[in-house]
GROMACS .gro file of C-alpha atoms in nm:
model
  143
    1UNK     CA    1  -2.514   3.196   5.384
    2UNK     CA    2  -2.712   2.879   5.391
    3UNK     CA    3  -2.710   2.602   5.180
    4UNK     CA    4  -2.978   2.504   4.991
    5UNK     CA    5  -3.062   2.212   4.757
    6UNK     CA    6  -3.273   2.246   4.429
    7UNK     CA    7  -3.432   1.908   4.341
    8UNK     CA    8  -3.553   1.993   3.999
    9UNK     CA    9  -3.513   2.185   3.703
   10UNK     CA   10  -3.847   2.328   3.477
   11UNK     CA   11  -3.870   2.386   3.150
   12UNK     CA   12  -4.142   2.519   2.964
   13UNK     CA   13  -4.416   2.270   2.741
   14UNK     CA   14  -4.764   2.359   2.583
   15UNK     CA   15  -5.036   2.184   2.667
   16UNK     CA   16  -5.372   2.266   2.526
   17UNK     CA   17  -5.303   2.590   2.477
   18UNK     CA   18  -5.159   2.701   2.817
   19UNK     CA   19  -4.786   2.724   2.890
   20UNK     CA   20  -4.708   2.460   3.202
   21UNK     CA   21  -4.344   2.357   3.393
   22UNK     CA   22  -4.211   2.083   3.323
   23UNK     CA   23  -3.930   1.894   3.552
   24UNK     CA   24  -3.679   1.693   3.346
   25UNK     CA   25  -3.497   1.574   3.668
   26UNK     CA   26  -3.735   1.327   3.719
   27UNK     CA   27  -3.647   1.195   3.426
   28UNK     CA   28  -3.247   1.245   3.446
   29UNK     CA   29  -3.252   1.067   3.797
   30UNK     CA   30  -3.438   0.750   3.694
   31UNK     CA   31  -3.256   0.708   3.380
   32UNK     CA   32  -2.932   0.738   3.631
   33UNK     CA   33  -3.062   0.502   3.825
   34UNK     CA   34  -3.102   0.248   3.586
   35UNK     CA   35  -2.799   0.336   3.431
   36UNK     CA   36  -2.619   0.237   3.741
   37UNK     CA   37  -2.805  -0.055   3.789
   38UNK     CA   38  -2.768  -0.215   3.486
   39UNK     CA   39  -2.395  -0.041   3.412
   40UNK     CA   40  -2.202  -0.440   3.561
   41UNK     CA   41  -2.411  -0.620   3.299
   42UNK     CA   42  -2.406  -0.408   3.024
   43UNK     CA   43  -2.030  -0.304   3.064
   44UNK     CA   44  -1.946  -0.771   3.044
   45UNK     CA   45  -2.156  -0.774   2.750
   46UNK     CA   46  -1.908  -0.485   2.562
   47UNK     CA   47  -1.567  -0.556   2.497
   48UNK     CA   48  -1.491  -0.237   2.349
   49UNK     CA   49  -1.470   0.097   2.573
   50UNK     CA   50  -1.519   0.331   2.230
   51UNK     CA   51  -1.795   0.293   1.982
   52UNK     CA   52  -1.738   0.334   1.622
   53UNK     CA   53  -1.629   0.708   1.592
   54UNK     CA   54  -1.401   0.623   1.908
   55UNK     CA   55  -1.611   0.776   2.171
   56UNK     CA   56  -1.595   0.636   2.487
   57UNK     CA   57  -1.910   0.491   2.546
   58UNK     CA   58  -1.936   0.205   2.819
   59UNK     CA   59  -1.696   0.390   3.055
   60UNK     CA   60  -1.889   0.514   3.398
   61UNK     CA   61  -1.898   0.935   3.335
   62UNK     CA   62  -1.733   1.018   3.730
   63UNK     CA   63  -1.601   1.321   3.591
   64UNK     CA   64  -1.807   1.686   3.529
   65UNK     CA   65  -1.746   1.638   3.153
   66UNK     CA   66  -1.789   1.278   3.157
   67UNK     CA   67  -2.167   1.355   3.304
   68UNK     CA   68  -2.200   1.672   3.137
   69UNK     CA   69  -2.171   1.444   2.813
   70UNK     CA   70  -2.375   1.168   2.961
   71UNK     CA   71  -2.652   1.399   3.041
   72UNK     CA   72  -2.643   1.556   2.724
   73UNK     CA   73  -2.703   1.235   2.541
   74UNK     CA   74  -3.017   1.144   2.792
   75UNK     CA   75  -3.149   1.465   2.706
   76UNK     CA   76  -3.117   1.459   2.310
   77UNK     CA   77  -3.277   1.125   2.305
   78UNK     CA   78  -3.529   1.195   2.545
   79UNK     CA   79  -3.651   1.604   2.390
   80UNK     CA   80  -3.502   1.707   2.064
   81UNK     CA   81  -3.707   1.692   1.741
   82UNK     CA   82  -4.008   1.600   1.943
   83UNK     CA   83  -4.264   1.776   1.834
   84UNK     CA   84  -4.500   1.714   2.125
   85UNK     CA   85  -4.232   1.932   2.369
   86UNK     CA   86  -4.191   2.205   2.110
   87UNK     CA   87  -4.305   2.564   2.136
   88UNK     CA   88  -4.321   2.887   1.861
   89UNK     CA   89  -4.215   3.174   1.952
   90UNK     CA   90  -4.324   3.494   1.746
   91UNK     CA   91  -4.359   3.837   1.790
   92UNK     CA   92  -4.647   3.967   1.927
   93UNK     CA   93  -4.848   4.173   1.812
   94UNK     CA   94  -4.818   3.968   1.494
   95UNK     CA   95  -4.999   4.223   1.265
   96UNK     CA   96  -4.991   4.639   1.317
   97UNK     CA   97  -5.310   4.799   1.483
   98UNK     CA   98  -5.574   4.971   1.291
   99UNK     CA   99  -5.603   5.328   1.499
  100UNK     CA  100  -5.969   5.407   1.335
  101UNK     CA  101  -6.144   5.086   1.455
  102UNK     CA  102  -5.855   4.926   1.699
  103UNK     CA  103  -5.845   4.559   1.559
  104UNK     CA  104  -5.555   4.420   1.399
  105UNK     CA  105  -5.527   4.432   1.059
  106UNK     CA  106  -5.520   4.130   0.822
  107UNK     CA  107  -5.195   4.084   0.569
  108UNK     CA  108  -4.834   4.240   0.612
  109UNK     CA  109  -4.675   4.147   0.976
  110UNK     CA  110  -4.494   4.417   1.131
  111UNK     CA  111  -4.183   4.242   1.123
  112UNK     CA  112  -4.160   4.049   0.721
  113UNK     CA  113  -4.129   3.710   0.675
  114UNK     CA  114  -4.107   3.601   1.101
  115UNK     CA  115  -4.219   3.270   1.070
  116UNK     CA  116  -4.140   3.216   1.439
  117UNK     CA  117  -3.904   3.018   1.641
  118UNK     CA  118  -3.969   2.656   1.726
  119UNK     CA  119  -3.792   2.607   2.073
  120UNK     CA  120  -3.806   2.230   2.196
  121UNK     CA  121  -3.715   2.105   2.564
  122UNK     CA  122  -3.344   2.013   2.432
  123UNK     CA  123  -3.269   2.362   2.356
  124UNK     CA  124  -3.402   2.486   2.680
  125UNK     CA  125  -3.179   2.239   2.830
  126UNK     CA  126  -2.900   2.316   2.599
  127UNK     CA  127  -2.916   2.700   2.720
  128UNK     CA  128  -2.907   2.592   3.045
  129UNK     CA  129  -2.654   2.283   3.072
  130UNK     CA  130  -2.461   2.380   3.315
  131UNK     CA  131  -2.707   2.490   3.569
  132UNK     CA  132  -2.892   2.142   3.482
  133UNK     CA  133  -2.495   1.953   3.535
  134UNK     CA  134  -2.498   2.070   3.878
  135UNK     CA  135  -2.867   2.049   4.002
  136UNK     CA  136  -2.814   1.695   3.872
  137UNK     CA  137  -2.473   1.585   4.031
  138UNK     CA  138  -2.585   1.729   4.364
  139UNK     CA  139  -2.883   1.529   4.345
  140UNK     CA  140  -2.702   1.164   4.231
  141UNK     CA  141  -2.427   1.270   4.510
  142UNK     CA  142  -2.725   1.331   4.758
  143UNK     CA  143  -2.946   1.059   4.715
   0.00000   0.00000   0.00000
């Protein structure tokens, strides 16, 4: 079998109306790359290797839960909450089908009191974590 190497990972945003992918690598990788860049002068400014719940927190992630954790952070600060990367889900059809003139009809839903889900990019991510771990290691071990 051949190897193969997968660059990015999509997630799904609305925008104006229409359901589009969305790559969060690109947004992973550069924060990496800054990370790393800026890791020798942040790490002399810190004299302290855990913050105040005694995480570690200046200490370079090298290991797959060191990143996974990293990564994790990048993404909740980057996605969750936001309401511009958030989608509802709901069922569909929302209301039950009149059979004598074969529109919807107004009131009772079929299924009571769905309000819908609101999914954000974070919880796509979150779902997905692992797959995004090691589409993103391969690519900061690659490049």
């Amino acid at each position: 079998m051949q190897d193969f190497n997968i660059e990015e990972f999509n997630v799904i945003i609305e925008n104006n109306g229409k359901f589009e992918p969305y790559n969060i690598m690109n947004y992973l990788k550069n924060t990496w790359k800054e990370f790393v860049k800026n890791y020798d002068e942040i790490s002399k400014e810190s004299d302290f290797n855990e913050d105040s719940e005694g995480n570690e927190y200046w200490k370079f992630p090298r290991t797959y839960k060191e990143i996974k954790k990293w990564v994790d952070n990048q993404l909740k600060y980057r996605y969750w909450g936001r309401c511009e990367y958030e989608l509802v889900l709901s069922q569909w059809p929302y209301y039950e089908l009149d059979e004598d003139t074969s529109k919807y009809k107004k009131g009772t839903p079929i299924i009571p009191n769905d309000k819908g889900k609101k999914i954000d990019i974070y919880e796509q991510c979150k779902m997905n974590m692992d797959v995004i771990i090691k589409i993103f290691m391969n690519n900061i071990y690659l490049n």
